[in-house]
PDB file of C-alpha atoms in Angstrom:
ATOM      1  CA  UNK A   1     -21.895   2.818  12.871  1.00  0.00           C
ATOM      2  CA  UNK A   2     -22.315   6.567  12.890  1.00  0.00           C
ATOM      3  CA  UNK A   3     -19.146   8.380  13.980  1.00  0.00           C
ATOM      4  CA  UNK A   4     -17.354   5.054  14.438  1.00  0.00           C
ATOM      5  CA  UNK A   5     -14.606   3.505  12.351  1.00  0.00           C
ATOM      6  CA  UNK A   6     -14.108  -0.138  11.510  1.00  0.00           C
ATOM      7  CA  UNK A   7     -10.492  -1.118  10.906  1.00  0.00           C
ATOM      8  CA  UNK A   8      -8.723  -4.300   9.851  1.00  0.00           C
ATOM      9  CA  UNK A   9      -4.963  -4.652   9.461  1.00  0.00           C
ATOM     10  CA  UNK A  10      -3.020  -7.302   7.574  1.00  0.00           C
ATOM     11  CA  UNK A  11       0.733  -7.856   7.933  1.00  0.00           C
ATOM     12  CA  UNK A  12       2.864  -9.418   5.200  1.00  0.00           C
ATOM     13  CA  UNK A  13       6.278 -10.964   5.834  1.00  0.00           C
ATOM     14  CA  UNK A  14       9.504 -10.350   3.956  1.00  0.00           C
ATOM     15  CA  UNK A  15       9.927 -13.264   1.530  1.00  0.00           C
ATOM     16  CA  UNK A  16      13.134 -12.406  -0.286  1.00  0.00           C
ATOM     17  CA  UNK A  17      12.466 -11.536  -3.927  1.00  0.00           C
ATOM     18  CA  UNK A  18       8.865 -12.734  -3.707  1.00  0.00           C
ATOM     19  CA  UNK A  19       7.452 -10.133  -1.319  1.00  0.00           C
ATOM     20  CA  UNK A  20       8.418  -7.093   0.722  1.00  0.00           C
ATOM     21  CA  UNK A  21       7.408  -6.789   4.351  1.00  0.00           C
ATOM     22  CA  UNK A  22       4.422  -4.466   4.639  1.00  0.00           C
ATOM     23  CA  UNK A  23       1.216  -3.765   6.485  1.00  0.00           C
ATOM     24  CA  UNK A  24      -2.076  -2.863   4.824  1.00  0.00           C
ATOM     25  CA  UNK A  25      -4.796  -1.201   6.862  1.00  0.00           C
ATOM     26  CA  UNK A  26      -8.411  -1.330   5.661  1.00  0.00           C
ATOM     27  CA  UNK A  27     -10.698   1.254   7.276  1.00  0.00           C
ATOM     28  CA  UNK A  28     -14.328   2.286   6.986  1.00  0.00           C
ATOM     29  CA  UNK A  29     -15.805   5.423   8.504  1.00  0.00           C
ATOM     30  CA  UNK A  30     -19.023   7.369   8.002  1.00  0.00           C
ATOM     31  CA  UNK A  31     -19.163  11.000   7.021  1.00  0.00           C
ATOM     32  CA  UNK A  32     -22.543  12.643   6.415  1.00  0.00           C
ATOM     33  CA  UNK A  33     -24.383   9.481   5.247  1.00  0.00           C
ATOM     34  CA  UNK A  34     -21.415   8.503   3.104  1.00  0.00           C
ATOM     35  CA  UNK A  35     -19.170   5.469   3.577  1.00  0.00           C
ATOM     36  CA  UNK A  36     -15.521   6.427   3.308  1.00  0.00           C
ATOM     37  CA  UNK A  37     -13.196   3.514   2.585  1.00  0.00           C
ATOM     38  CA  UNK A  38      -9.491   3.983   3.256  1.00  0.00           C
ATOM     39  CA  UNK A  39      -6.433   1.876   2.529  1.00  0.00           C
ATOM     40  CA  UNK A  40      -3.054   2.558   4.079  1.00  0.00           C
ATOM     41  CA  UNK A  41       0.061   0.635   3.058  1.00  0.00           C
ATOM     42  CA  UNK A  42       3.211   0.841   5.164  1.00  0.00           C
ATOM     43  CA  UNK A  43       6.512  -0.460   3.764  1.00  0.00           C
ATOM     44  CA  UNK A  44       9.337   0.415   6.104  1.00  0.00           C
ATOM     45  CA  UNK A  45       9.291   4.207   6.446  1.00  0.00           C
ATOM     46  CA  UNK A  46       7.163   4.675   3.320  1.00  0.00           C
ATOM     47  CA  UNK A  47       3.417   5.184   3.863  1.00  0.00           C
ATOM     48  CA  UNK A  48       0.851   5.407   1.077  1.00  0.00           C
ATOM     49  CA  UNK A  49      -2.797   6.161   1.810  1.00  0.00           C
ATOM     50  CA  UNK A  50      -5.863   6.448  -0.418  1.00  0.00           C
ATOM     51  CA  UNK A  51      -9.560   6.931   0.250  1.00  0.00           C
ATOM     52  CA  UNK A  52     -12.806   6.624  -1.675  1.00  0.00           C
ATOM     53  CA  UNK A  53     -16.253   7.899  -0.686  1.00  0.00           C
ATOM     54  CA  UNK A  54     -19.312   5.774  -1.548  1.00  0.00           C
ATOM     55  CA  UNK A  55     -22.913   6.918  -1.153  1.00  0.00           C
ATOM     56  CA  UNK A  56     -24.975   3.973  -2.440  1.00  0.00           C
ATOM     57  CA  UNK A  57     -24.441   1.523   0.432  1.00  0.00           C
ATOM     58  CA  UNK A  58     -25.915   1.014   3.874  1.00  0.00           C
ATOM     59  CA  UNK A  59     -23.754   0.316   6.964  1.00  0.00           C
ATOM     60  CA  UNK A  60     -24.174  -3.487   6.717  1.00  0.00           C
ATOM     61  CA  UNK A  61     -23.178  -3.555   3.047  1.00  0.00           C
ATOM     62  CA  UNK A  62     -20.225  -1.248   3.680  1.00  0.00           C
ATOM     63  CA  UNK A  63     -19.006  -3.513   6.489  1.00  0.00           C
ATOM     64  CA  UNK A  64     -19.227  -6.556   4.215  1.00  0.00           C
ATOM     65  CA  UNK A  65     -17.280  -4.754   1.503  1.00  0.00           C
ATOM     66  CA  UNK A  66     -14.549  -3.797   3.970  1.00  0.00           C
ATOM     67  CA  UNK A  67     -14.355  -7.362   5.231  1.00  0.00           C
ATOM     68  CA  UNK A  68     -14.066  -8.638   1.649  1.00  0.00           C
ATOM     69  CA  UNK A  69     -11.189  -6.239   0.933  1.00  0.00           C
ATOM     70  CA  UNK A  70      -9.391  -7.415   4.084  1.00  0.00           C
ATOM     71  CA  UNK A  71     -10.038 -11.144   3.758  1.00  0.00           C
ATOM     72  CA  UNK A  72      -8.896 -11.147   0.140  1.00  0.00           C
ATOM     73  CA  UNK A  73      -5.840  -8.996   0.887  1.00  0.00           C
ATOM     74  CA  UNK A  74      -6.795  -6.599  -1.900  1.00  0.00           C
ATOM     75  CA  UNK A  75      -3.672  -4.563  -2.731  1.00  0.00           C
ATOM     76  CA  UNK A  76      -3.334  -0.803  -3.004  1.00  0.00           C
ATOM     77  CA  UNK A  77      -2.724  -1.053  -6.751  1.00  0.00           C
ATOM     78  CA  UNK A  78      -6.278  -2.041  -7.708  1.00  0.00           C
ATOM     79  CA  UNK A  79      -8.504  -1.704  -4.659  1.00  0.00           C
ATOM     80  CA  UNK A  80     -10.605   1.145  -6.100  1.00  0.00           C
ATOM     81  CA  UNK A  81     -11.566  -0.932  -9.149  1.00  0.00           C
ATOM     82  CA  UNK A  82     -12.526  -3.836  -6.897  1.00  0.00           C
ATOM     83  CA  UNK A  83     -14.435  -1.494  -4.569  1.00  0.00           C
ATOM     84  CA  UNK A  84     -16.451  -0.201  -7.518  1.00  0.00           C
ATOM     85  CA  UNK A  85     -17.335  -3.764  -8.566  1.00  0.00           C
ATOM     86  CA  UNK A  86     -18.334  -4.707  -5.016  1.00  0.00           C
ATOM     87  CA  UNK A  87     -20.594  -1.658  -4.654  1.00  0.00           C
ATOM     88  CA  UNK A  88     -22.293  -2.654  -7.906  1.00  0.00           C
ATOM     89  CA  UNK A  89     -22.854  -6.220  -6.582  1.00  0.00           C
ATOM     90  CA  UNK A  90     -24.415  -5.382  -3.199  1.00  0.00           C
TER      91      UNK A  90
END
């Protein structure tokens, strides 16, 4: 996975007062033997992006972590806490 990025994107519909329409992008890239996880949330014209570098995982583990974040629709608000727990578990 060197010099490649793995990206998943999840779209959420507008559901009145229950949920705003938005898209969350989950991305993994490698930078000098370090996995860099990125989340990007787009709500209308507003874009919020965060990243977190992780050293203690191999490419397979990092891919599984990214897939977990995507499949469980982990939100921007607490993804770094969940990422930390997942890194501890692999």
